[in-house]
Short mmCIF file of C-alpha atoms in Angstrom, two decimals:
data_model
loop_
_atom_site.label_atom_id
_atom_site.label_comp_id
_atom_site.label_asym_id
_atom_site.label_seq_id
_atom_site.Cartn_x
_atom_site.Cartn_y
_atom_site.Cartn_z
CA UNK A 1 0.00 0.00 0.00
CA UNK A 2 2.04 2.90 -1.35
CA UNK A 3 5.36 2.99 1.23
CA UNK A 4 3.13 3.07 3.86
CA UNK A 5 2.08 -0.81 4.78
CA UNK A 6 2.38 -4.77 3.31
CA UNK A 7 -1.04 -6.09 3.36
CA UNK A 8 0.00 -10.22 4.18
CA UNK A 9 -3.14 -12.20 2.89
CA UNK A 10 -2.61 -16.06 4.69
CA UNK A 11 -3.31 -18.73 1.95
CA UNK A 12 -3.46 -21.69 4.76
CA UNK A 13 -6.08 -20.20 7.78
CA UNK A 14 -6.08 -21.62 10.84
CA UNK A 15 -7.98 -21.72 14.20
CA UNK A 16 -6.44 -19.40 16.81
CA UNK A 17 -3.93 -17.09 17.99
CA UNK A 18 -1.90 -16.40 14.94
CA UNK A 19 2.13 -15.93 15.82
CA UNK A 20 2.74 -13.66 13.45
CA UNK A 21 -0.03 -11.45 14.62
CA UNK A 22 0.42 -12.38 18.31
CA UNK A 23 4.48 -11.81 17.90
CA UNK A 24 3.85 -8.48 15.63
CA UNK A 25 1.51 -7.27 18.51
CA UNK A 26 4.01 -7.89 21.04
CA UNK A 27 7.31 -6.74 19.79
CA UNK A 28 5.70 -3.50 18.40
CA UNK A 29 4.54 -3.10 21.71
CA UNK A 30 7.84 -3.30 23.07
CA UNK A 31 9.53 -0.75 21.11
CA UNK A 32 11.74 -3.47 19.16
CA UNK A 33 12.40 -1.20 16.24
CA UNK A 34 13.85 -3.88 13.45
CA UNK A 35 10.76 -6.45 12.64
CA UNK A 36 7.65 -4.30 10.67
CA UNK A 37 5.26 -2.63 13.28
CA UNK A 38 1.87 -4.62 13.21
CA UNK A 39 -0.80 -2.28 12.13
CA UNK A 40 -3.81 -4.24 12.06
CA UNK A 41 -5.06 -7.42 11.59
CA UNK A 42 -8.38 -8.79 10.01
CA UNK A 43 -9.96 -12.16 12.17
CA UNK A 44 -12.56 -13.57 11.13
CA UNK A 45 -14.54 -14.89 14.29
CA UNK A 46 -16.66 -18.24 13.90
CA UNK A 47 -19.58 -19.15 15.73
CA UNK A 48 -18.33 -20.06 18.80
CA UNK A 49 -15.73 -16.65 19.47
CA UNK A 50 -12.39 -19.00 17.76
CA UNK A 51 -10.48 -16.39 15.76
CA UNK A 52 -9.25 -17.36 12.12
CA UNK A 53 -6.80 -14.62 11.10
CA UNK A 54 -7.08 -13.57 7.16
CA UNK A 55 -4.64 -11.08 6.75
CA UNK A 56 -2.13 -8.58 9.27
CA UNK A 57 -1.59 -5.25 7.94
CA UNK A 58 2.12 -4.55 8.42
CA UNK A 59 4.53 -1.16 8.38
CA UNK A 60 6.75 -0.96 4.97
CA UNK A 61 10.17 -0.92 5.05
CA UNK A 62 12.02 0.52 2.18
CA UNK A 63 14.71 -1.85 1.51
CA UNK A 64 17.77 -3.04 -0.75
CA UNK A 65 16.28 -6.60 -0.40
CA UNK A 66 16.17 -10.14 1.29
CA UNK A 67 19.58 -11.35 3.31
CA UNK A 68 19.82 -14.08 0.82
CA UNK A 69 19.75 -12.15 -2.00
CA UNK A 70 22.00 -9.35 -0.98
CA UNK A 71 24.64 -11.58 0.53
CA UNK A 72 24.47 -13.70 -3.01
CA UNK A 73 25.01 -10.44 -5.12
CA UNK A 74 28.47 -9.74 -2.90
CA UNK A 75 29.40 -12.83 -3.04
CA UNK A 76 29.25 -13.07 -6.89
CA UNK A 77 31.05 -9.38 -6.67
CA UNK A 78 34.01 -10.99 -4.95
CA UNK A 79 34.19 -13.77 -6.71
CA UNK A 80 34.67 -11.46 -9.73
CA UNK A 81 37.54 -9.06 -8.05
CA UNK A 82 39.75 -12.17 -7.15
CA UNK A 83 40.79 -12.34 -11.36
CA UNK A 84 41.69 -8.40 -10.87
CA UNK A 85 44.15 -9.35 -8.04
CA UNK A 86 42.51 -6.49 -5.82
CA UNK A 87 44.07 -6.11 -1.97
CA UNK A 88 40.64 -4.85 -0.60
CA UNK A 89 38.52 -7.10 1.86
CA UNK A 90 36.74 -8.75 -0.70
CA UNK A 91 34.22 -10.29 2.44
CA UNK A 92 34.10 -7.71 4.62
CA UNK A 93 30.81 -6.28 3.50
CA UNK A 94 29.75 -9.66 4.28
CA UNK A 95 30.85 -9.72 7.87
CA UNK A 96 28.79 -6.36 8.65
CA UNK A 97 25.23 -7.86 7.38
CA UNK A 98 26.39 -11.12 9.10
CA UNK A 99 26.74 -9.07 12.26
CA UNK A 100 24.36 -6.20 12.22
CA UNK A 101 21.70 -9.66 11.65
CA UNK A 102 23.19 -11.53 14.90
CA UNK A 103 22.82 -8.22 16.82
CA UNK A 104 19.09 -7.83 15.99
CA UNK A 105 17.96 -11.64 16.53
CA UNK A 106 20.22 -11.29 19.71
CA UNK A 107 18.11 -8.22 20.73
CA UNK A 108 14.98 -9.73 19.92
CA UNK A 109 15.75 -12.58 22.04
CA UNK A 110 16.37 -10.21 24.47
CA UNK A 111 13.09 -8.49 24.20
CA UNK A 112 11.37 -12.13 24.39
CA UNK A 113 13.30 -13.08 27.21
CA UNK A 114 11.63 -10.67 29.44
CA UNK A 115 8.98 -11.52 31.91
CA UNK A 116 5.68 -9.99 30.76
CA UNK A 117 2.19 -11.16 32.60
CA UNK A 118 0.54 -12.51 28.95
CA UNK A 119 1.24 -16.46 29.70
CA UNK A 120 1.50 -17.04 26.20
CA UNK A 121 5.00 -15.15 25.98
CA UNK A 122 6.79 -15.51 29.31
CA UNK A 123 9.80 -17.13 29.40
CA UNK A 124 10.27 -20.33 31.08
CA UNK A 125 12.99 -22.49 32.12
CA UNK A 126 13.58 -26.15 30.11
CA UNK A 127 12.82 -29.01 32.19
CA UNK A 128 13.25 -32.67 31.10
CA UNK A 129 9.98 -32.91 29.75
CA UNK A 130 10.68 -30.02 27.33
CA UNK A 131 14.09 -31.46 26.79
CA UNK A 132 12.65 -34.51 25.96
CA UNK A 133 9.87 -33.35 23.16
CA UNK A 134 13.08 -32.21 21.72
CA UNK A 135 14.60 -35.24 21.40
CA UNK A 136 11.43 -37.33 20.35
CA UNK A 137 11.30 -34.52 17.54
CA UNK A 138 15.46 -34.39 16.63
CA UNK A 139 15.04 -38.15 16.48
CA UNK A 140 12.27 -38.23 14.17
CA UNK A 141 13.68 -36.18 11.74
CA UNK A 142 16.92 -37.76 12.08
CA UNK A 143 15.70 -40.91 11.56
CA UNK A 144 13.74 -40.03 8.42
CA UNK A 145 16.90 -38.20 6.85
CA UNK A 146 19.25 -41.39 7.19
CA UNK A 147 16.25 -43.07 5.90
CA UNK A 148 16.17 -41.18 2.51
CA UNK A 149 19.66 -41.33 2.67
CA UNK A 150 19.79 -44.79 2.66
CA UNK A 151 17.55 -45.78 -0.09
CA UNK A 152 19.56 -42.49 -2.29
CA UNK A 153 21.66 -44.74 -5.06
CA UNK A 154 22.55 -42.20 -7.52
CA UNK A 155 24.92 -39.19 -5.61
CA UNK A 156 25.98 -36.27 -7.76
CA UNK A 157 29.56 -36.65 -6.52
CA UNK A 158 31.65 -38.92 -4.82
CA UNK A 159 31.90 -36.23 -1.84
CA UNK A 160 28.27 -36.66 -1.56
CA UNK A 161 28.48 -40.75 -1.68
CA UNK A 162 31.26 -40.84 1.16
CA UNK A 163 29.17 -38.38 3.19
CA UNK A 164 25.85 -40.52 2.91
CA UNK A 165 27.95 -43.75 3.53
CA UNK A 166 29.48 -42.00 6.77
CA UNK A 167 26.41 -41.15 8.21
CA UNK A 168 24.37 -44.25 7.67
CA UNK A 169 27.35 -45.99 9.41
CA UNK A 170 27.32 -43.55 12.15
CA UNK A 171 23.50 -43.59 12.50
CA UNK A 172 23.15 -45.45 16.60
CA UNK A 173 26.14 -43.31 17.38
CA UNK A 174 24.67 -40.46 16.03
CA UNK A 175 21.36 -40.93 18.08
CA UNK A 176 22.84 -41.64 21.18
CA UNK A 177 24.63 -38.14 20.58
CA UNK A 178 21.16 -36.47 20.12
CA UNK A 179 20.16 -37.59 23.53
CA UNK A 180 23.21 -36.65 25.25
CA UNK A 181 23.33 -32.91 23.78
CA UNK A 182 19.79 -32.60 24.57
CA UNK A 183 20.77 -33.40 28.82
CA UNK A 184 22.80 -29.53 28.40
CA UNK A 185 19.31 -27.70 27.40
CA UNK A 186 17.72 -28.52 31.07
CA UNK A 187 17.56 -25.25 32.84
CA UNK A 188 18.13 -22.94 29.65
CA UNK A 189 16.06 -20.55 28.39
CA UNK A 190 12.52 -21.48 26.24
CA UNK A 191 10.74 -18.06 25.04
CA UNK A 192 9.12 -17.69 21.99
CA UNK A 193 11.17 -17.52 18.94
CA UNK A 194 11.23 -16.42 15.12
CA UNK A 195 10.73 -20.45 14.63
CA UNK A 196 11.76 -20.14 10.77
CA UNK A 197 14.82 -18.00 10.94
CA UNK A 198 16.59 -17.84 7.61
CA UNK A 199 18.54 -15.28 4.82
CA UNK A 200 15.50 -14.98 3.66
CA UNK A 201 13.59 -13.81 6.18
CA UNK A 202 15.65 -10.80 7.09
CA UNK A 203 15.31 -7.19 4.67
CA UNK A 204 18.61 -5.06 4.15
CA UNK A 205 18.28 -1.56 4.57
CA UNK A 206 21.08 1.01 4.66
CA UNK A 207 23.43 -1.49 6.13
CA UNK A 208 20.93 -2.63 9.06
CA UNK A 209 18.90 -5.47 8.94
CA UNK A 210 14.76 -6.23 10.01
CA UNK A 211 13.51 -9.24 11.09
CA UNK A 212 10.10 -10.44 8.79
CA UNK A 213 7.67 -12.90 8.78
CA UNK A 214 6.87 -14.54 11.92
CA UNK A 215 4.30 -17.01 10.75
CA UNK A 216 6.96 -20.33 11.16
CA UNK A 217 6.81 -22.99 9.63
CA UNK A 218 3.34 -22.63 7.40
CA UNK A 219 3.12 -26.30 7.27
CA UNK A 220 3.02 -26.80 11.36
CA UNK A 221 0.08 -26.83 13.35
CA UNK A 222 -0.60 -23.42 14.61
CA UNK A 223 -0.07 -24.12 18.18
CA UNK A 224 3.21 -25.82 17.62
CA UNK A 225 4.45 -23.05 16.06
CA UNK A 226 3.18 -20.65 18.88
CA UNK A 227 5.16 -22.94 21.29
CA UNK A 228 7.75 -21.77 23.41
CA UNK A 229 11.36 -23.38 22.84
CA UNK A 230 15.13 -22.64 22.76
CA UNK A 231 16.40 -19.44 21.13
CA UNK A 232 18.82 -21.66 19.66
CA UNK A 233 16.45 -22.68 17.43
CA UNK A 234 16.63 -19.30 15.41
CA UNK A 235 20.32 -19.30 15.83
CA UNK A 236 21.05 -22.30 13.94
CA UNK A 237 18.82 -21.90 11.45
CA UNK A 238 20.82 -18.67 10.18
CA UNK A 239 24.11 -20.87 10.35
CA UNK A 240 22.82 -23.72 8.05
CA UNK A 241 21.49 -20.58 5.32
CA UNK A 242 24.67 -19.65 5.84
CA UNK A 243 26.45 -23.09 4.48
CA UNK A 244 23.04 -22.59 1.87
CA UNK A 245 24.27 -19.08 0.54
CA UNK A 246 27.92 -20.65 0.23
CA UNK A 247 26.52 -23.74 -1.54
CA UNK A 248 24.86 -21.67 -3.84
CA UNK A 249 27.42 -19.42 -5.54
CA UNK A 250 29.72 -22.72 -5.67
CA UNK A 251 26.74 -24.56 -7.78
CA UNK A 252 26.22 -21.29 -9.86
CA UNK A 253 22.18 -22.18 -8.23
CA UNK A 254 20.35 -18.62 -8.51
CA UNK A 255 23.07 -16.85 -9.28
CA UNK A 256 25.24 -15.66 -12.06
CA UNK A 257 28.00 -17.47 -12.58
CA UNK A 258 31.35 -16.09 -11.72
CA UNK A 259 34.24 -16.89 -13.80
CA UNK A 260 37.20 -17.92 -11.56
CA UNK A 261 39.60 -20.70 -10.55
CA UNK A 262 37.56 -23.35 -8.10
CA UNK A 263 40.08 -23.55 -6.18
CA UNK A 264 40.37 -19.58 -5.61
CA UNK A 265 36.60 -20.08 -5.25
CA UNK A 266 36.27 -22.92 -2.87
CA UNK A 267 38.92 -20.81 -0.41
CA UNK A 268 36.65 -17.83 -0.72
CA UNK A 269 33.50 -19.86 -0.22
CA UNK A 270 35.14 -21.33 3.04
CA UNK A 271 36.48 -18.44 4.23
CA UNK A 272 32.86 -16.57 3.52
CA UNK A 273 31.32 -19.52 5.90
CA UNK A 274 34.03 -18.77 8.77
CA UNK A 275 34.07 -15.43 9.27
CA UNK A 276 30.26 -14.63 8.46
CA UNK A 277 29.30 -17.54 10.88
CA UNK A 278 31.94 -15.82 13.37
CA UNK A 279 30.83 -12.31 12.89
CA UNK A 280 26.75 -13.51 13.42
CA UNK A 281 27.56 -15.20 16.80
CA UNK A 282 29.80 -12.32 17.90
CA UNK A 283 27.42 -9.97 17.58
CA UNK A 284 24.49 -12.17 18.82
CA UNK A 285 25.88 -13.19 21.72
CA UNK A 286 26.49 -9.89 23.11
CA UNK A 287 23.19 -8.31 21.97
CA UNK A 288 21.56 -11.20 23.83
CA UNK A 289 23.44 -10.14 27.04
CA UNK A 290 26.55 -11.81 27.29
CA UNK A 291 28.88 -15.00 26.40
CA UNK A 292 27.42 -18.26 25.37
CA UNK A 293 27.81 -20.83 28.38
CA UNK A 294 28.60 -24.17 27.83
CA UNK A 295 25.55 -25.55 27.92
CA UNK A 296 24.38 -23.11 25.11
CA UNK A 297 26.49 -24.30 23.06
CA UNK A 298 26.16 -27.51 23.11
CA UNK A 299 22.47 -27.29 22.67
CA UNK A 300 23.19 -25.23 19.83
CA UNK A 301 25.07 -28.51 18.03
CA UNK A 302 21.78 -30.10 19.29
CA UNK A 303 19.89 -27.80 17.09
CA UNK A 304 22.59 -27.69 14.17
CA UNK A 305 21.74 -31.41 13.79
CA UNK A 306 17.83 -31.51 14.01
CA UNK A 307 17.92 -28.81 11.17
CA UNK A 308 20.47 -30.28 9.26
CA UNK A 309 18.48 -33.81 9.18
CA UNK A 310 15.43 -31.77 8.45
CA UNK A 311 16.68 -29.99 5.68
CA UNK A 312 18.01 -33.17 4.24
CA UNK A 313 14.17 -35.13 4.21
CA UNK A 314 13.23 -31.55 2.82
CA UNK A 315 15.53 -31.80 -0.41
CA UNK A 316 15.24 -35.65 -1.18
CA UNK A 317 11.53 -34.99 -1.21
CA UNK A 318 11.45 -31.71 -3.18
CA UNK A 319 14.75 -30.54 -4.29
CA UNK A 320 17.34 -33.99 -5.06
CA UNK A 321 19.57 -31.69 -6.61
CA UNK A 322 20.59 -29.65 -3.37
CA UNK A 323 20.36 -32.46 -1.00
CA UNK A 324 24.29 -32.58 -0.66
CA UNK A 325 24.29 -28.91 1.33
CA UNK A 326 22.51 -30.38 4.31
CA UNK A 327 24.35 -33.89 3.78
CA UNK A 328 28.06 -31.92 3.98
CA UNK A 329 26.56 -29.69 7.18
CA UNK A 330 25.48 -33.30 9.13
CA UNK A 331 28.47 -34.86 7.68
CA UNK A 332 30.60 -32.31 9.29
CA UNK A 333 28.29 -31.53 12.59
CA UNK A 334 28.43 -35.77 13.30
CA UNK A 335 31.91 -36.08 12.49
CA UNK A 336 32.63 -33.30 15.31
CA UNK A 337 30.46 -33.98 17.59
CA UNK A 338 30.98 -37.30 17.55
CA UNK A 339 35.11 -37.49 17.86
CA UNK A 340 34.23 -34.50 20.83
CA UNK A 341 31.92 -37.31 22.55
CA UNK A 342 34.88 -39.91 22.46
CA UNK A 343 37.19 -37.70 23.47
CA UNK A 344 35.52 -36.93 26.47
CA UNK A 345 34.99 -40.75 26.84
CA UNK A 346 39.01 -41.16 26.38
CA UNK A 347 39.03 -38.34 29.21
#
């Protein structure tokens, strides 16, 4: 509606509290300045009082863009000024977004994090039943991941083929380690989150970054996506776009591609992954309030997993050509997390 508001029509309506009305209302509420300001929202109200939300009515923000987008375009720009042998910090425009986008979730965390007398958004501590819905969920997905994996013949390389081989060999280790990272998120912090936190869900504008669409995952129920859970949940789903974005620009998918040496490339790719990954949790950490503790971050690799193992059923089922993104990130989180866990046994 001119630069004034995004009308959001919802194809799928469902009975109830909708989150991203519910989480509009509350963070405009509370001042938090970098998601759209919920204007209004038109419900629908059946016989019996339930509310069916049609549509929210959200502020406009003039922008350069999606994350995803915007971090693909500077990538491809990069790629381009290694051939002219330039000394400038190809990646650093990289690390700001990557930051600037850790210090908003971290301060929306922050926001959600405080106690507030509406029942539906006060933070709670994780106990082991919480902990333990986790890992019912982790192992589900988990389970249905190796599964596709296992019945996947044709791999597009043989990187792909050794990583599926790994993990289906790994697969009882790699549950048992589900369970035991899952033990560190008793006591930690459950508030409501983002719950579909991605590149993509983030605008650029003027070098700051706003947090959009806080329906989750359309395909959940309603109330499990208007569940409280770990922060971490929005945290690792940025990391794993973040292995997505650097996937991309070395498969030329969605973007144009870049003349260059792949070996040049495959150094900038990693070295995009490292310091963007770095610069997000720097930044999030201390918007959030302080230092991850030990606990967090283990719960995080907890998290890492379940969405890695998710993304992989996702891809075999819709996308088979991008299923070796997610099967290099669980690759790389088992192989770690697994050598940590027999270390510690060696201990």
């Amino acid at each position: 509606v001119g630069d004034t508001a995004m009308l959001k029509i919802f194809r799928r309506v469902s009975c109830g509290q909708h989150p991203e009305a519910e989480m509009g209302r509350y963070l405009t509420a509370a001042g938090f300045a970098h998601a759209p300001a919920l204007l209004g929202e038109i419900v629908q109200c059946a016989a019996d009082g339930a509310p069916h939300t049609l549509a929210v009515a959200l502020g406009f923000i003039r922008n350069q863009g999606d994350a995803w987008s915007w971090i693909l375009d500077h990538l491809t720009r990069a790629l381009d000024s290694l051939a002219d042998d330039s000394e400038l910090d190809v990646l650093s425009d990289c690390d700001a977004i990557a930051a600037v986008i850790g210090r908003r979730l971290g301060e929306m965390h922050a926001v959600l994090a405080q106690q507030t007398s509406d029942t539906a958004l006060a933070p709670k501590q994780a106990d082991l039943h919480d902990t333990a819905v986790w890992v019912r969920k982790a192992e589900q997905r988990l389970d249905k991941a190796l599964s596709a994996v296992e019945h996947t013949r044709d791999w597009a390389s043989a990187a792909d083929a050794g990583h599926a081989k790994s993990l289906v060999q790994a697969r009882s280790k790699l549950t048992s380690a589900v369970k035991n990272l899952a033990k560190s998120g008793v006591g930690t912090l459950m508030t409501r989150v983002h719950g579909d936190f991605h590149l993509g869900q983030v605008l650029v504008a003027s070098g700051d970054a706003y947090i959009i669409d806080f329906e989750g995952e359309p395909a959940v129920p309603i109330e499990e996506r208007r569940a409280k859970t770990s922060p971490l949940r929005d945290v690792a789903g940025l990391l794993r776009s973040i292995d997505y974005a650097g996937a991309a620009l070395r498969e030329g998918k969605g973007v144009a591609a870049a003349p260059s040496d792949e070996a040049q490339r495959d150094t900038l790719i990693a070295e995009f992954c490292r310091r963007t990954k770095q610069a997000f949790l720097h930044d999030y950490w201390a918007a959030r309030g302080g230092a991850a503790t030990p606990a967090e971050r283990t719960l995080l690799d907890f998290f890492l997993i379940e969405k890695a193992a998710y993304e992989i059923s996702y891809e075999a089922a819709n996308r088979p050509g991008w299923i070796g993104v997610p099967l290099a990130g669980l690759a790389a989180l088992a192989t770690r997390v697994l050598n940590k866990d027999a270390g510690g046994h060696r201990g």
